[in-house]
């Protein structure tokens, strides 16, 4: 390849860092990524309003700065006070695309945001894609965030989200991470106001030698805030997965409650699974719980299915298929459905 075809690269060190570190020898604290660094000399760039600068994002400041430097433009959407926006705000990201999006949901308004990150036009396409989404939910606002990621085996995708929720705001998050060479996702939610709440459900699948790295942080600052985080995934072959989840019960958040749980199904002898659930507490009169379960299909389940003509491989694929069917069933727009169908391959039949 000619030298002029080689894009300059940048190394992002200590990305997706959890607020509380563990022993470095476990190599669970962060991930290092190499990304393109294209020059934008002469470009006219529209930046987001300055109020988004104070929104903490899950992958960290270094990724935020990189996305802002690489995105061709920034997209700003404001949902007026008291309005229920029927049409979803869709962020579609293909191979090599970098998107910077800010959404302001005014008091009492409601909005749906969909991030759909798909593979390139060809299966062998390689490249780095990224999406940065920052959301400010004012008092009493409702935000529905859907994240669908399924990129090619030679692709790398970075997804960073930051949400600030005022009093009585409600945020529900649906994440479907359905594979890719390297997928790194960071999510941060600041429950700043009283009675603010976030409900997050994440389902993931990684196979082959795919790498999945997830860092999710909920800071509960307001009184009587609530967070519910649930994770359910399937790991096959020699996939590597790291999940860092932190519920931070900040001083002053009396009456706050946070719960986190994960269930992992392992279908390969060479799978590497790392889970770091953390509860940070600087206040009394709060409640925080976390737990993780890892296992494989039980012999009793395999025997039951074998009696009905299913091999071990067929039985295991039932669990993978169920994940993709759930993703397809809950896809809120055509872009999200396209990501699921492309990632599922032959798993889904015409009926599904």
Short mmCIF file of N, CA, C and O in Angstrom, two decimals, residues 177-298:
data_model
loop_
_atom_site.label_atom_id
_atom_site.label_comp_id
_atom_site.label_asym_id
_atom_site.label_seq_id
_atom_site.Cartn_x
_atom_site.Cartn_y
_atom_site.Cartn_z
N UNK A 177 -25.65 -5.69 22.01
CA UNK A 177 -24.29 -5.71 21.49
C UNK A 177 -24.09 -7.07 20.85
O UNK A 177 -23.91 -8.08 21.54
N UNK A 178 -24.14 -7.11 19.52
CA UNK A 178 -24.28 -8.36 18.79
C UNK A 178 -23.04 -8.74 17.99
O UNK A 178 -23.14 -9.46 17.00
N UNK A 179 -21.89 -8.28 18.41
CA UNK A 179 -20.66 -8.76 17.81
C UNK A 179 -19.91 -7.74 16.98
O UNK A 179 -20.44 -6.72 16.55
N UNK A 180 -18.64 -8.06 16.75
CA UNK A 180 -17.73 -7.20 15.99
C UNK A 180 -16.31 -7.51 16.40
O UNK A 180 -16.08 -8.05 17.49
N UNK A 181 -15.36 -7.17 15.55
CA UNK A 181 -13.96 -7.45 15.87
C UNK A 181 -13.60 -6.94 17.26
O UNK A 181 -13.15 -7.69 18.13
N UNK A 182 -13.82 -5.63 17.49
CA UNK A 182 -13.67 -5.03 18.81
C UNK A 182 -14.81 -4.04 19.01
O UNK A 182 -15.00 -3.13 18.21
N UNK A 183 -15.57 -4.24 20.07
CA UNK A 183 -16.66 -3.32 20.42
C UNK A 183 -16.39 -2.80 21.82
O UNK A 183 -16.29 -3.58 22.77
N UNK A 184 -16.24 -1.48 21.94
CA UNK A 184 -16.02 -0.85 23.24
C UNK A 184 -17.14 0.13 23.49
O UNK A 184 -17.38 1.03 22.68
N UNK A 185 -17.84 -0.05 24.58
CA UNK A 185 -18.99 0.80 24.90
C UNK A 185 -18.86 1.34 26.31
O UNK A 185 -18.55 0.59 27.25
N UNK A 186 -19.09 2.64 26.45
CA UNK A 186 -19.10 3.26 27.77
C UNK A 186 -20.39 4.04 27.97
O UNK A 186 -20.85 4.74 27.07
N UNK A 187 -20.97 3.91 29.15
CA UNK A 187 -22.24 4.58 29.47
C UNK A 187 -22.11 5.22 30.85
O UNK A 187 -21.66 4.58 31.80
N UNK A 188 -22.49 6.49 30.94
CA UNK A 188 -22.49 7.18 32.23
C UNK A 188 -23.80 7.93 32.37
O UNK A 188 -24.24 8.62 31.45
N UNK A 189 -24.42 7.78 33.54
CA UNK A 189 -25.69 8.45 33.81
C UNK A 189 -25.61 9.13 35.17
O UNK A 189 -25.31 8.49 36.17
N UNK A 190 -25.87 10.42 35.18
CA UNK A 190 -25.83 11.22 36.40
C UNK A 190 -27.27 11.50 36.84
O UNK A 190 -27.98 12.29 36.21
N UNK A 191 -27.70 10.80 37.89
CA UNK A 191 -29.03 11.04 38.44
C UNK A 191 -28.91 12.21 39.43
O UNK A 191 -28.78 12.03 40.64
N UNK A 192 -28.95 13.40 38.87
CA UNK A 192 -28.64 14.60 39.65
C UNK A 192 -29.80 15.09 40.49
O UNK A 192 -29.61 15.69 41.55
N UNK A 193 -31.03 14.85 40.00
CA UNK A 193 -32.19 15.39 40.69
C UNK A 193 -32.91 14.36 41.55
O UNK A 193 -32.73 13.14 41.39
N UNK A 194 -33.72 14.84 42.46
CA UNK A 194 -34.49 13.94 43.33
C UNK A 194 -35.41 13.06 42.49
O UNK A 194 -36.01 13.49 41.51
N UNK A 195 -35.50 11.79 42.89
CA UNK A 195 -36.40 10.80 42.31
C UNK A 195 -36.11 10.51 40.83
O UNK A 195 -36.93 9.91 40.14
N UNK A 196 -34.95 10.91 40.34
CA UNK A 196 -34.56 10.52 38.98
C UNK A 196 -34.28 9.02 38.95
O UNK A 196 -33.88 8.42 39.96
N UNK A 197 -34.50 8.40 37.78
CA UNK A 197 -34.38 6.94 37.72
C UNK A 197 -33.84 6.51 36.36
O UNK A 197 -34.16 7.09 35.32
N UNK A 198 -33.00 5.44 36.38
CA UNK A 198 -32.53 4.83 35.15
C UNK A 198 -32.74 3.31 35.25
O UNK A 198 -32.44 2.69 36.27
N UNK A 199 -33.29 2.75 34.18
CA UNK A 199 -33.44 1.30 34.05
C UNK A 199 -32.67 0.88 32.81
O UNK A 199 -32.98 1.33 31.70
N UNK A 200 -31.68 0.02 32.97
CA UNK A 200 -30.82 -0.38 31.87
C UNK A 200 -30.82 -1.89 31.72
O UNK A 200 -30.58 -2.63 32.68
N UNK A 201 -31.09 -2.34 30.50
CA UNK A 201 -31.00 -3.75 30.18
C UNK A 201 -30.04 -3.95 29.02
O UNK A 201 -30.18 -3.32 27.97
N UNK A 202 -29.04 -4.80 29.21
CA UNK A 202 -28.02 -5.03 28.18
C UNK A 202 -27.98 -6.52 27.85
O UNK A 202 -27.87 -7.37 28.74
N UNK A 203 -28.09 -6.82 26.55
CA UNK A 203 -27.93 -8.20 26.08
C UNK A 203 -26.79 -8.22 25.06
O UNK A 203 -26.70 -7.33 24.21
N UNK A 204 -25.91 -9.20 25.16
CA UNK A 204 -24.73 -9.22 24.31
C UNK A 204 -24.40 -10.63 23.84
O UNK A 204 -24.77 -11.63 24.46
N UNK A 205 -23.68 -10.67 22.70
CA UNK A 205 -23.20 -11.94 22.14
C UNK A 205 -21.84 -11.68 21.51
O UNK A 205 -21.67 -10.74 20.74
N UNK A 206 -20.88 -12.52 21.84
CA UNK A 206 -19.55 -12.43 21.24
C UNK A 206 -19.07 -13.84 20.94
O UNK A 206 -19.25 -14.76 21.74
N UNK A 207 -18.47 -14.02 19.76
CA UNK A 207 -18.01 -15.34 19.33
C UNK A 207 -16.65 -15.20 18.65
O UNK A 207 -16.13 -14.09 18.48
N UNK A 208 -16.09 -16.34 18.24
CA UNK A 208 -14.78 -16.33 17.59
C UNK A 208 -13.74 -15.72 18.51
O UNK A 208 -13.61 -16.11 19.67
N UNK A 209 -12.99 -14.75 18.01
CA UNK A 209 -11.98 -14.05 18.82
C UNK A 209 -12.41 -12.59 19.06
O UNK A 209 -11.56 -11.73 19.26
N UNK A 210 -13.70 -12.33 19.02
CA UNK A 210 -14.20 -10.97 19.20
C UNK A 210 -13.90 -10.45 20.61
O UNK A 210 -13.81 -11.22 21.57
N UNK A 211 -13.75 -9.12 20.69
CA UNK A 211 -13.48 -8.45 21.97
C UNK A 211 -14.63 -7.51 22.29
O UNK A 211 -15.00 -6.67 21.45
N UNK A 212 -15.20 -7.66 23.47
CA UNK A 212 -16.27 -6.79 23.93
C UNK A 212 -15.84 -6.17 25.25
O UNK A 212 -15.54 -6.89 26.21
N UNK A 213 -15.81 -4.84 25.29
CA UNK A 213 -15.36 -4.13 26.49
C UNK A 213 -16.43 -3.09 26.87
O UNK A 213 -16.72 -2.19 26.08
N UNK A 214 -17.01 -3.24 28.06
CA UNK A 214 -18.14 -2.39 28.48
C UNK A 214 -17.83 -1.76 29.83
O UNK A 214 -17.38 -2.45 30.77
N UNK A 215 -18.08 -0.45 29.93
CA UNK A 215 -17.92 0.27 31.20
C UNK A 215 -19.16 1.13 31.43
O UNK A 215 -19.49 1.98 30.61
N UNK A 216 -19.88 0.88 32.52
CA UNK A 216 -21.12 1.60 32.76
C UNK A 216 -21.13 2.15 34.20
O UNK A 216 -20.85 1.42 35.16
N UNK A 217 -21.44 3.43 34.30
CA UNK A 217 -21.38 4.13 35.58
C UNK A 217 -22.68 4.88 35.81
O UNK A 217 -23.15 5.62 34.93
N UNK A 218 -23.28 4.70 36.98
CA UNK A 218 -24.45 5.48 37.39
C UNK A 218 -24.09 6.20 38.68
O UNK A 218 -23.74 5.56 39.68
N UNK A 219 -24.14 7.53 38.62
CA UNK A 219 -23.86 8.33 39.82
C UNK A 219 -25.20 8.84 40.35
O UNK A 219 -25.90 9.59 39.67
N UNK A 220 -25.53 8.42 41.56
CA UNK A 220 -26.80 8.80 42.18
C UNK A 220 -26.54 9.91 43.19
O UNK A 220 -26.05 9.68 44.29
N UNK A 221 -26.86 11.14 42.76
CA UNK A 221 -26.61 12.32 43.58
C UNK A 221 -27.87 12.82 44.27
O UNK A 221 -27.81 13.35 45.37
N UNK A 222 -29.01 12.67 43.61
CA UNK A 222 -30.26 13.17 44.17
C UNK A 222 -30.85 12.22 45.20
O UNK A 222 -30.60 11.01 45.19
N UNK A 223 -31.68 12.77 46.04
CA UNK A 223 -32.36 11.94 47.04
C UNK A 223 -33.39 11.04 46.36
O UNK A 223 -34.01 11.41 45.37
N UNK A 224 -33.53 9.83 46.92
CA UNK A 224 -34.54 8.87 46.47
C UNK A 224 -34.41 8.53 44.97
O UNK A 224 -35.41 8.26 44.30
N UNK A 225 -33.20 8.56 44.46
CA UNK A 225 -32.97 8.13 43.09
C UNK A 225 -32.95 6.60 43.02
O UNK A 225 -32.79 5.92 44.04
N UNK A 226 -33.09 6.09 41.79
CA UNK A 226 -33.16 4.62 41.64
C UNK A 226 -32.45 4.20 40.36
O UNK A 226 -32.60 4.83 39.31
N UNK A 227 -31.67 3.12 40.46
CA UNK A 227 -31.02 2.55 39.27
C UNK A 227 -31.20 1.04 39.28
O UNK A 227 -31.02 0.38 40.31
N UNK A 228 -31.57 0.50 38.12
CA UNK A 228 -31.73 -0.94 37.94
C UNK A 228 -30.95 -1.33 36.69
O UNK A 228 -31.29 -0.94 35.57
N UNK A 229 -29.87 -2.12 36.87
CA UNK A 229 -29.00 -2.50 35.77
C UNK A 229 -29.00 -4.02 35.65
O UNK A 229 -28.68 -4.73 36.61
N UNK A 230 -29.36 -4.53 34.46
CA UNK A 230 -29.42 -5.98 34.25
C UNK A 230 -28.68 -6.34 32.97
O UNK A 230 -28.87 -5.70 31.92
N UNK A 231 -27.83 -7.38 33.04
CA UNK A 231 -27.01 -7.80 31.91
C UNK A 231 -27.21 -9.29 31.68
O UNK A 231 -27.26 -10.08 32.62
N UNK A 232 -27.29 -9.65 30.39
CA UNK A 232 -27.50 -11.05 30.04
C UNK A 232 -26.77 -11.31 28.73
O UNK A 232 -27.05 -10.63 27.73
N UNK A 233 -25.83 -12.26 28.72
CA UNK A 233 -25.04 -12.44 27.51
C UNK A 233 -24.62 -13.86 27.26
O UNK A 233 -24.69 -14.73 28.14
N UNK A 234 -24.18 -14.10 26.02
CA UNK A 234 -23.68 -15.40 25.58
C UNK A 234 -22.29 -15.20 24.99
O UNK A 234 -22.09 -14.35 24.10
N UNK A 235 -21.32 -15.99 25.46
CA UNK A 235 -19.96 -15.94 24.95
C UNK A 235 -19.59 -17.29 24.36
O UNK A 235 -19.78 -18.33 25.01
N UNK A 236 -19.04 -17.28 23.13
CA UNK A 236 -18.69 -18.52 22.44
C UNK A 236 -17.22 -18.53 22.06
O UNK A 236 -16.55 -17.49 22.03
N UNK A 237 -16.73 -19.73 21.76
CA UNK A 237 -15.40 -19.95 21.19
C UNK A 237 -14.30 -19.34 22.07
O UNK A 237 -14.12 -19.78 23.19
N UNK A 238 -13.59 -18.32 21.55
CA UNK A 238 -12.49 -17.69 22.30
C UNK A 238 -12.75 -16.20 22.48
O UNK A 238 -11.81 -15.39 22.48
N UNK A 239 -14.00 -15.83 22.63
CA UNK A 239 -14.36 -14.42 22.80
C UNK A 239 -13.83 -13.89 24.13
O UNK A 239 -13.75 -14.61 25.12
N UNK A 240 -13.49 -12.59 24.13
CA UNK A 240 -13.03 -11.90 25.34
C UNK A 240 -14.05 -10.83 25.70
O UNK A 240 -14.41 -9.99 24.88
N UNK A 241 -14.52 -10.85 26.95
CA UNK A 241 -15.47 -9.84 27.40
C UNK A 241 -15.06 -9.28 28.75
O UNK A 241 -14.69 -10.03 29.66
N UNK A 242 -15.10 -7.94 28.86
CA UNK A 242 -14.88 -7.27 30.14
C UNK A 242 -16.07 -6.36 30.41
O UNK A 242 -16.48 -5.59 29.54
N UNK A 243 -16.63 -6.47 31.59
CA UNK A 243 -17.76 -5.63 31.99
C UNK A 243 -17.46 -4.99 33.33
O UNK A 243 -17.23 -5.68 34.32
N UNK A 244 -17.45 -3.64 33.34
CA UNK A 244 -17.27 -2.89 34.58
C UNK A 244 -18.56 -2.12 34.83
O UNK A 244 -18.96 -1.29 34.01
N UNK A 245 -19.21 -2.39 35.93
CA UNK A 245 -20.42 -1.65 36.28
C UNK A 245 -20.24 -1.02 37.65
O UNK A 245 -19.81 -1.68 38.59
N UNK A 246 -20.55 0.27 37.74
CA UNK A 246 -20.37 1.00 39.00
C UNK A 246 -21.63 1.77 39.33
O UNK A 246 -22.13 2.54 38.51
N UNK A 247 -22.14 1.54 40.53
CA UNK A 247 -23.21 2.35 41.09
C UNK A 247 -22.59 3.19 42.20
O UNK A 247 -22.10 2.65 43.19
N UNK A 248 -22.60 4.50 42.01
CA UNK A 248 -21.95 5.43 42.93
C UNK A 248 -23.01 6.19 43.72
O UNK A 248 -23.70 7.05 43.18
N UNK A 249 -23.16 5.82 44.99
CA UNK A 249 -24.14 6.47 45.87
C UNK A 249 -23.43 7.64 46.55
O UNK A 249 -22.76 7.50 47.56
N UNK A 250 -23.61 8.81 45.94
CA UNK A 250 -22.85 10.00 46.31
C UNK A 250 -23.40 10.60 47.61
O UNK A 250 -24.58 10.47 47.94
N UNK A 251 -22.51 11.30 48.34
CA UNK A 251 -22.92 11.96 49.59
C UNK A 251 -24.09 12.91 49.33
O UNK A 251 -24.06 13.74 48.42
N UNK A 252 -25.13 12.76 50.12
CA UNK A 252 -26.33 13.58 49.97
C UNK A 252 -27.49 12.84 49.33
O UNK A 252 -28.62 13.33 49.34
N UNK A 253 -27.24 11.64 48.77
CA UNK A 253 -28.28 10.90 48.06
C UNK A 253 -29.07 10.00 49.01
O UNK A 253 -29.18 8.79 48.80
N UNK A 254 -29.63 10.57 50.04
CA UNK A 254 -30.39 9.77 51.01
C UNK A 254 -31.61 9.14 50.34
O UNK A 254 -32.27 9.74 49.50
N UNK A 255 -31.86 7.89 50.72
CA UNK A 255 -32.99 7.17 50.16
C UNK A 255 -32.73 6.56 48.79
O UNK A 255 -33.62 5.94 48.20
N UNK A 256 -31.51 6.69 48.28
CA UNK A 256 -31.19 6.15 46.95
C UNK A 256 -31.06 4.63 47.00
O UNK A 256 -30.63 4.06 48.00
N UNK A 257 -31.44 4.00 45.89
CA UNK A 257 -31.32 2.55 45.77
C UNK A 257 -30.73 2.20 44.42
O UNK A 257 -31.09 2.79 43.40
N UNK A 258 -29.82 1.21 44.41
CA UNK A 258 -29.22 0.76 43.15
C UNK A 258 -29.04 -0.74 43.15
O UNK A 258 -28.60 -1.32 44.15
N UNK A 259 -29.38 -1.38 42.04
CA UNK A 259 -29.25 -2.83 41.90
C UNK A 259 -28.60 -3.16 40.56
O UNK A 259 -28.93 -2.56 39.53
N UNK A 260 -27.68 -4.12 40.59
CA UNK A 260 -26.99 -4.56 39.38
C UNK A 260 -26.87 -6.07 39.39
O UNK A 260 -26.55 -6.67 40.42
N UNK A 261 -27.16 -6.71 38.24
CA UNK A 261 -27.03 -8.17 38.16
C UNK A 261 -26.61 -8.57 36.75
O UNK A 261 -26.91 -7.87 35.78
N UNK A 262 -25.89 -9.68 36.63
CA UNK A 262 -25.46 -10.17 35.33
C UNK A 262 -25.54 -11.69 35.30
O UNK A 262 -25.23 -12.38 36.28
N UNK A 263 -25.96 -12.21 34.14
CA UNK A 263 -25.97 -13.65 33.88
C UNK A 263 -25.22 -13.91 32.58
O UNK A 263 -25.54 -13.32 31.55
N UNK A 264 -24.20 -14.77 32.64
CA UNK A 264 -23.36 -15.05 31.48
C UNK A 264 -23.44 -16.54 31.15
O UNK A 264 -23.24 -17.39 32.03
N UNK A 265 -23.73 -16.84 29.90
CA UNK A 265 -23.73 -18.22 29.42
C UNK A 265 -22.47 -18.43 28.59
O UNK A 265 -22.27 -17.75 27.58
N UNK A 266 -21.63 -19.37 29.01
CA UNK A 266 -20.35 -19.63 28.35
C UNK A 266 -20.47 -20.90 27.51
O UNK A 266 -20.81 -21.97 28.02
N UNK A 267 -20.18 -20.77 26.19
CA UNK A 267 -20.31 -21.89 25.28
C UNK A 267 -18.98 -22.23 24.61
O UNK A 267 -18.98 -22.83 23.53
N UNK A 268 -17.87 -21.87 25.22
CA UNK A 268 -16.57 -22.18 24.64
C UNK A 268 -15.52 -22.37 25.71
O UNK A 268 -15.53 -21.67 26.74
N UNK A 269 -14.59 -23.29 25.48
CA UNK A 269 -13.56 -23.58 26.47
C UNK A 269 -12.52 -22.47 26.57
O UNK A 269 -11.82 -22.36 27.58
N UNK A 270 -12.39 -21.65 25.53
CA UNK A 270 -11.36 -20.62 25.51
C UNK A 270 -11.91 -19.22 25.76
O UNK A 270 -11.22 -18.22 25.54
N UNK A 271 -13.14 -19.14 26.20
CA UNK A 271 -13.75 -17.84 26.52
C UNK A 271 -13.03 -17.18 27.68
O UNK A 271 -12.64 -17.85 28.65
N UNK A 272 -12.84 -15.85 27.59
CA UNK A 272 -12.31 -15.07 28.71
C UNK A 272 -13.40 -14.10 29.14
O UNK A 272 -13.81 -13.23 28.37
N UNK A 273 -13.88 -14.26 30.36
CA UNK A 273 -14.97 -13.43 30.88
C UNK A 273 -14.50 -12.71 32.15
O UNK A 273 -14.09 -13.35 33.11
N UNK A 274 -14.55 -11.37 32.12
CA UNK A 274 -14.17 -10.58 33.28
C UNK A 274 -15.33 -9.66 33.66
O UNK A 274 -15.83 -8.91 32.82
N UNK A 275 -15.74 -9.74 34.90
CA UNK A 275 -16.85 -8.91 35.39
C UNK A 275 -16.41 -8.21 36.67
O UNK A 275 -15.92 -8.86 37.60
N UNK A 276 -16.59 -6.89 36.69
CA UNK A 276 -16.20 -6.10 37.85
C UNK A 276 -17.39 -5.26 38.31
O UNK A 276 -17.51 -4.08 37.95
N UNK A 277 -18.30 -5.85 39.09
CA UNK A 277 -19.42 -5.06 39.64
C UNK A 277 -18.99 -4.33 40.91
O UNK A 277 -18.34 -4.92 41.78
N UNK A 278 -19.31 -3.04 40.99
CA UNK A 278 -18.84 -2.23 42.11
C UNK A 278 -19.96 -1.35 42.65
O UNK A 278 -20.72 -0.75 41.88
N UNK A 279 -20.04 -1.27 43.97
CA UNK A 279 -20.92 -0.32 44.64
C UNK A 279 -20.05 0.64 45.44
O UNK A 279 -19.27 0.21 46.30
N UNK A 280 -20.13 1.93 45.14
CA UNK A 280 -19.43 2.96 45.92
C UNK A 280 -20.45 3.68 46.78
O UNK A 280 -21.53 4.04 46.30
N UNK A 281 -20.11 3.91 48.03
CA UNK A 281 -21.10 4.49 48.95
C UNK A 281 -20.45 5.53 49.86
O UNK A 281 -19.47 5.24 50.55
N UNK A 282 -21.02 6.74 49.85
CA UNK A 282 -20.56 7.81 50.73
C UNK A 282 -21.76 8.44 51.43
O UNK A 282 -21.81 9.65 51.65
N UNK A 283 -22.77 7.60 51.74
CA UNK A 283 -23.99 8.11 52.37
C UNK A 283 -24.66 6.99 53.13
O UNK A 283 -24.56 5.82 52.74
N UNK A 284 -25.32 7.33 54.24
CA UNK A 284 -26.12 6.33 54.92
C UNK A 284 -27.55 6.38 54.38
O UNK A 284 -27.87 7.18 53.50
N UNK A 285 -28.41 5.51 54.85
CA UNK A 285 -29.80 5.45 54.38
C UNK A 285 -29.87 5.26 52.87
O UNK A 285 -30.65 5.91 52.17
N UNK A 286 -29.03 4.36 52.35
CA UNK A 286 -29.07 4.00 50.93
C UNK A 286 -28.98 2.48 50.83
O UNK A 286 -28.65 1.80 51.81
N UNK A 287 -29.29 1.95 49.66
CA UNK A 287 -29.22 0.50 49.44
C UNK A 287 -28.58 0.22 48.10
O UNK A 287 -28.96 0.81 47.08
N UNK A 288 -27.59 -0.68 48.09
CA UNK A 288 -26.92 -1.06 46.84
C UNK A 288 -26.67 -2.55 46.81
O UNK A 288 -26.19 -3.13 47.80
N UNK A 289 -26.99 -3.20 45.71
CA UNK A 289 -26.81 -4.64 45.57
C UNK A 289 -26.24 -4.97 44.21
O UNK A 289 -26.58 -4.32 43.21
N UNK A 290 -25.38 -5.99 44.16
CA UNK A 290 -24.86 -6.44 42.87
C UNK A 290 -24.56 -7.92 42.94
O UNK A 290 -24.38 -8.49 44.01
N UNK A 291 -24.52 -8.54 41.76
CA UNK A 291 -24.20 -9.96 41.69
C UNK A 291 -23.99 -10.39 40.26
O UNK A 291 -24.43 -9.73 39.32
N UNK A 292 -23.27 -11.51 40.07
CA UNK A 292 -23.01 -12.03 38.74
C UNK A 292 -23.05 -13.55 38.79
O UNK A 292 -22.60 -14.17 39.75
N UNK A 293 -23.61 -14.14 37.74
CA UNK A 293 -23.71 -15.59 37.62
C UNK A 293 -23.12 -16.00 36.28
O UNK A 293 -23.46 -15.43 35.25
N UNK A 294 -22.24 -17.00 36.30
CA UNK A 294 -21.64 -17.50 35.08
C UNK A 294 -21.82 -19.02 35.05
O UNK A 294 -21.69 -19.69 36.08
N UNK A 295 -22.13 -19.55 33.86
CA UNK A 295 -22.31 -20.99 33.76
C UNK A 295 -22.50 -21.41 32.32
O UNK A 295 -22.41 -20.61 31.39
N UNK A 296 -22.73 -22.71 32.14
CA UNK A 296 -22.97 -23.27 30.81
C UNK A 296 -24.31 -24.00 30.84
O UNK A 296 -24.97 -24.08 31.89
N UNK A 297 -24.71 -24.53 29.71
CA UNK A 297 -25.96 -25.29 29.66
C UNK A 297 -25.81 -26.54 30.50
O UNK A 297 -24.84 -27.30 30.36
N UNK A 298 -26.74 -26.79 31.40
CA UNK A 298 -26.62 -27.90 32.34
C UNK A 298 -26.81 -29.24 31.64
O UNK A 298 -27.50 -29.33 30.61
#
